[in-house]
XYZ file of C-alpha atoms in Angstrom:
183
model
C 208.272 89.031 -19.895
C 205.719 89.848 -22.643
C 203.926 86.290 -21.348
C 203.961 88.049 -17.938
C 202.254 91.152 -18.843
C 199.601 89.515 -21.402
C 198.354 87.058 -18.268
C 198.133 90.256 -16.408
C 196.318 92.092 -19.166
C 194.134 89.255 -19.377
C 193.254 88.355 -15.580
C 193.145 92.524 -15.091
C 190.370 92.112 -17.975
C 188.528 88.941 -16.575
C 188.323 90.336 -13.042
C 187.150 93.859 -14.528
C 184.969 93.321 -16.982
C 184.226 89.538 -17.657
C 182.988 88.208 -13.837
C 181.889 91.836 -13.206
C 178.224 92.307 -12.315
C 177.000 94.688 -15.336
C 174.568 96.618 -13.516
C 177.189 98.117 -11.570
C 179.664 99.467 -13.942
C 178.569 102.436 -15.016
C 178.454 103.594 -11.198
C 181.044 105.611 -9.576
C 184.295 103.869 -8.666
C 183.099 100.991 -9.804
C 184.391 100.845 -13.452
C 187.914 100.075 -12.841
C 189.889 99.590 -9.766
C 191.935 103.146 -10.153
C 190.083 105.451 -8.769
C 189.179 103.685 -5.325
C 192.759 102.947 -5.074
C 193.926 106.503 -5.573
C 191.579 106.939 -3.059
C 192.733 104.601 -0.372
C 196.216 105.530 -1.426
C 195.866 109.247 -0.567
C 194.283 107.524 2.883
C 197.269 106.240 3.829
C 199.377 108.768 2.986
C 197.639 112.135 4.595
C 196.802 109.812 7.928
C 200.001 108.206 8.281
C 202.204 110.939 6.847
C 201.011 114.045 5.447
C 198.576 115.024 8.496
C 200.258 114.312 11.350
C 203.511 116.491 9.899
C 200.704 119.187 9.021
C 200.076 118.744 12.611
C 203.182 118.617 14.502
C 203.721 122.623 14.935
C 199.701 123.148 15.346
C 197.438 123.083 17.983
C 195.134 120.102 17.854
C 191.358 120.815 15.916
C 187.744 121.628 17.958
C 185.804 119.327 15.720
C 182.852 118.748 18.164
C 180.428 119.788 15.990
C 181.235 118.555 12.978
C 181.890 114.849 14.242
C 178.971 115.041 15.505
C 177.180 116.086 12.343
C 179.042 113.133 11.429
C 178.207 110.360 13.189
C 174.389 111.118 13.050
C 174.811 110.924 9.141
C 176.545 107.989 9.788
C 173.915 106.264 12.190
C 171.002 107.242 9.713
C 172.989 106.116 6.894
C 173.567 102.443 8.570
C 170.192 102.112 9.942
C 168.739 103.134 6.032
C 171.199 100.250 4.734
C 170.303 97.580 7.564
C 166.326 98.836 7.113
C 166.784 98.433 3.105
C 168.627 95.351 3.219
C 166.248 93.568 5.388
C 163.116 94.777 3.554
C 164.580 94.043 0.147
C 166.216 90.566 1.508
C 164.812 88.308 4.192
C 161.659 90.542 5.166
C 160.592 89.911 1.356
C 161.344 86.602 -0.487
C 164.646 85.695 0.531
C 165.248 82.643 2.623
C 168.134 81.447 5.290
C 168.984 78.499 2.786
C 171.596 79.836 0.191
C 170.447 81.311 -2.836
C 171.704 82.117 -6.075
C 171.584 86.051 -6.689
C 169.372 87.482 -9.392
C 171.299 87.530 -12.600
C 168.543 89.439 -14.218
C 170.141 93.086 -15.199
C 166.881 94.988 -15.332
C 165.276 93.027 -12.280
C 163.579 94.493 -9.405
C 165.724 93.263 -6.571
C 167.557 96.378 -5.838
C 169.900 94.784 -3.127
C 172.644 96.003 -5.325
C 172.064 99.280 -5.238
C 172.258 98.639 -1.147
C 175.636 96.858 -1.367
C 176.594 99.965 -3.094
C 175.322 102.478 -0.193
C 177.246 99.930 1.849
C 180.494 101.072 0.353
C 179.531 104.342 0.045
C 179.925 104.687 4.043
C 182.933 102.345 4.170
C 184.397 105.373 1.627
C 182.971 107.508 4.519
C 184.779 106.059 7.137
C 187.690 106.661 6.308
C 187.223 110.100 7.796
C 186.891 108.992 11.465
C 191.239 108.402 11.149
C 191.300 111.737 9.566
C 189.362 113.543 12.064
C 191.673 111.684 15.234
C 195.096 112.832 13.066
C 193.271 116.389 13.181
C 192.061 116.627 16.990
C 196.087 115.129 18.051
C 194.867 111.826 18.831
C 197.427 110.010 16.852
C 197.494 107.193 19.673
C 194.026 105.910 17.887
C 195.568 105.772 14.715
C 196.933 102.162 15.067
C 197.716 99.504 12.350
C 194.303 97.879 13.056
C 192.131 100.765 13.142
C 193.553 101.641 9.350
C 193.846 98.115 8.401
C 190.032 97.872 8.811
C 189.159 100.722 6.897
C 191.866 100.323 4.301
C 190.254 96.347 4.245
C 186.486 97.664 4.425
C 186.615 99.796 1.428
C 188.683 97.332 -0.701
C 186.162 94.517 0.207
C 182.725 96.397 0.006
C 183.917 97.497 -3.315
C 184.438 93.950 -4.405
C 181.060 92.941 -2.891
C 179.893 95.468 -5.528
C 181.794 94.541 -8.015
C 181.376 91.043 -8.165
C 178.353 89.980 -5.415
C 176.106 92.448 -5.370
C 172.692 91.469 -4.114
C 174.475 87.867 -3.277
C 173.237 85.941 0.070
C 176.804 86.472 1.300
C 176.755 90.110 0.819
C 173.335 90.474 2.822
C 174.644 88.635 5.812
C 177.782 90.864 5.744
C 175.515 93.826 5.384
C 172.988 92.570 8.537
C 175.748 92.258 11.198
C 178.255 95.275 10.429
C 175.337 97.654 10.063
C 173.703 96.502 13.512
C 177.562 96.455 15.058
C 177.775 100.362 13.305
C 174.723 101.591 14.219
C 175.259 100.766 18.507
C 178.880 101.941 18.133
């Protein structure tokens, strides 16, 4: 058992700390894996249980105005991170041949802080389930519509975690944020 729990110990700290990309850890949620899953955990609960019991005896929520406050944050926020991405990727001295991403921690490539805005409105997201549990439209809520944002934020914060400013990461960025930004 105790050879169990040291290989855990040990992969938890290689994963965490040893492949980790060092610019990154000082930002929020990005130190340890806790927090964001806290996070996603209190997701799933309030959208798949809490909230729609809160909501069984109430009338459904006028949200109008604040989903639309919403989703123009969110379109400004995706076009910023496709605009930034580009600029600071392909538009500058990136090419479509893979290339190795800059290792240097005080560099200016700043593609990592992007990857990090990236997950930032992945975290988001996750209110667009909240807001259909609160206007009664609990029909929207399906296992793929909070698989994907369960699976965005867990993957965009291992793009920042581990790949920030990698080739991979851009090309991810490119086509969700152009997808995003016409839904």
């Amino acid at each position: 058992m105790s050879v169990i729990l040291g290989g855990a110990v040990k992969l938890y700290q290689y994963l965490n700390d040893d492949i980790a990309d060092p610019r990154t850890q000082e930002w929020f949620l990005m130190r340890s894996p806790w927090a964001g899953l806290a996070i996603l955990s209190i997701y799933l609960m309030s959208v798949l249980k809490w909230l729609p019991n809160f909501m069984s005896k109430r009338p459904a929520y006028e949200l109008r105005s604040i989903i639309v406050i919403y989703n123009i944050i969110q379109m400004f926020g995706c076009a910023y991170v496709f605009y930034q991405s580009m600029k600071l990727g392909w538009l500058s001295h990136y090419k479509l041949v893979c290339q190795p991403p800059d290792e240097e921690p005080h560099s200016v490539d700043y593609a990592w802080r992007v990857c990090y805005g990236y997950f930032v409105l992945k975290l988001m997201d996750l209110l667009d389930t909240v807001f259909f549990v609160l206007r009664k439209k609990q029909n929207q809520v399906s296992f793929l519509h909070v698989y994907h944002h369960f699976g965005m934020v867990a993957v965009s914060w291992g793009m920042v975690k581990w790949l920030p400013g990698n080739l991979r990461s851009k090309i991810s960025l490119y086509l969700r944020k152009i997808s995003m930004m016409i839904l």
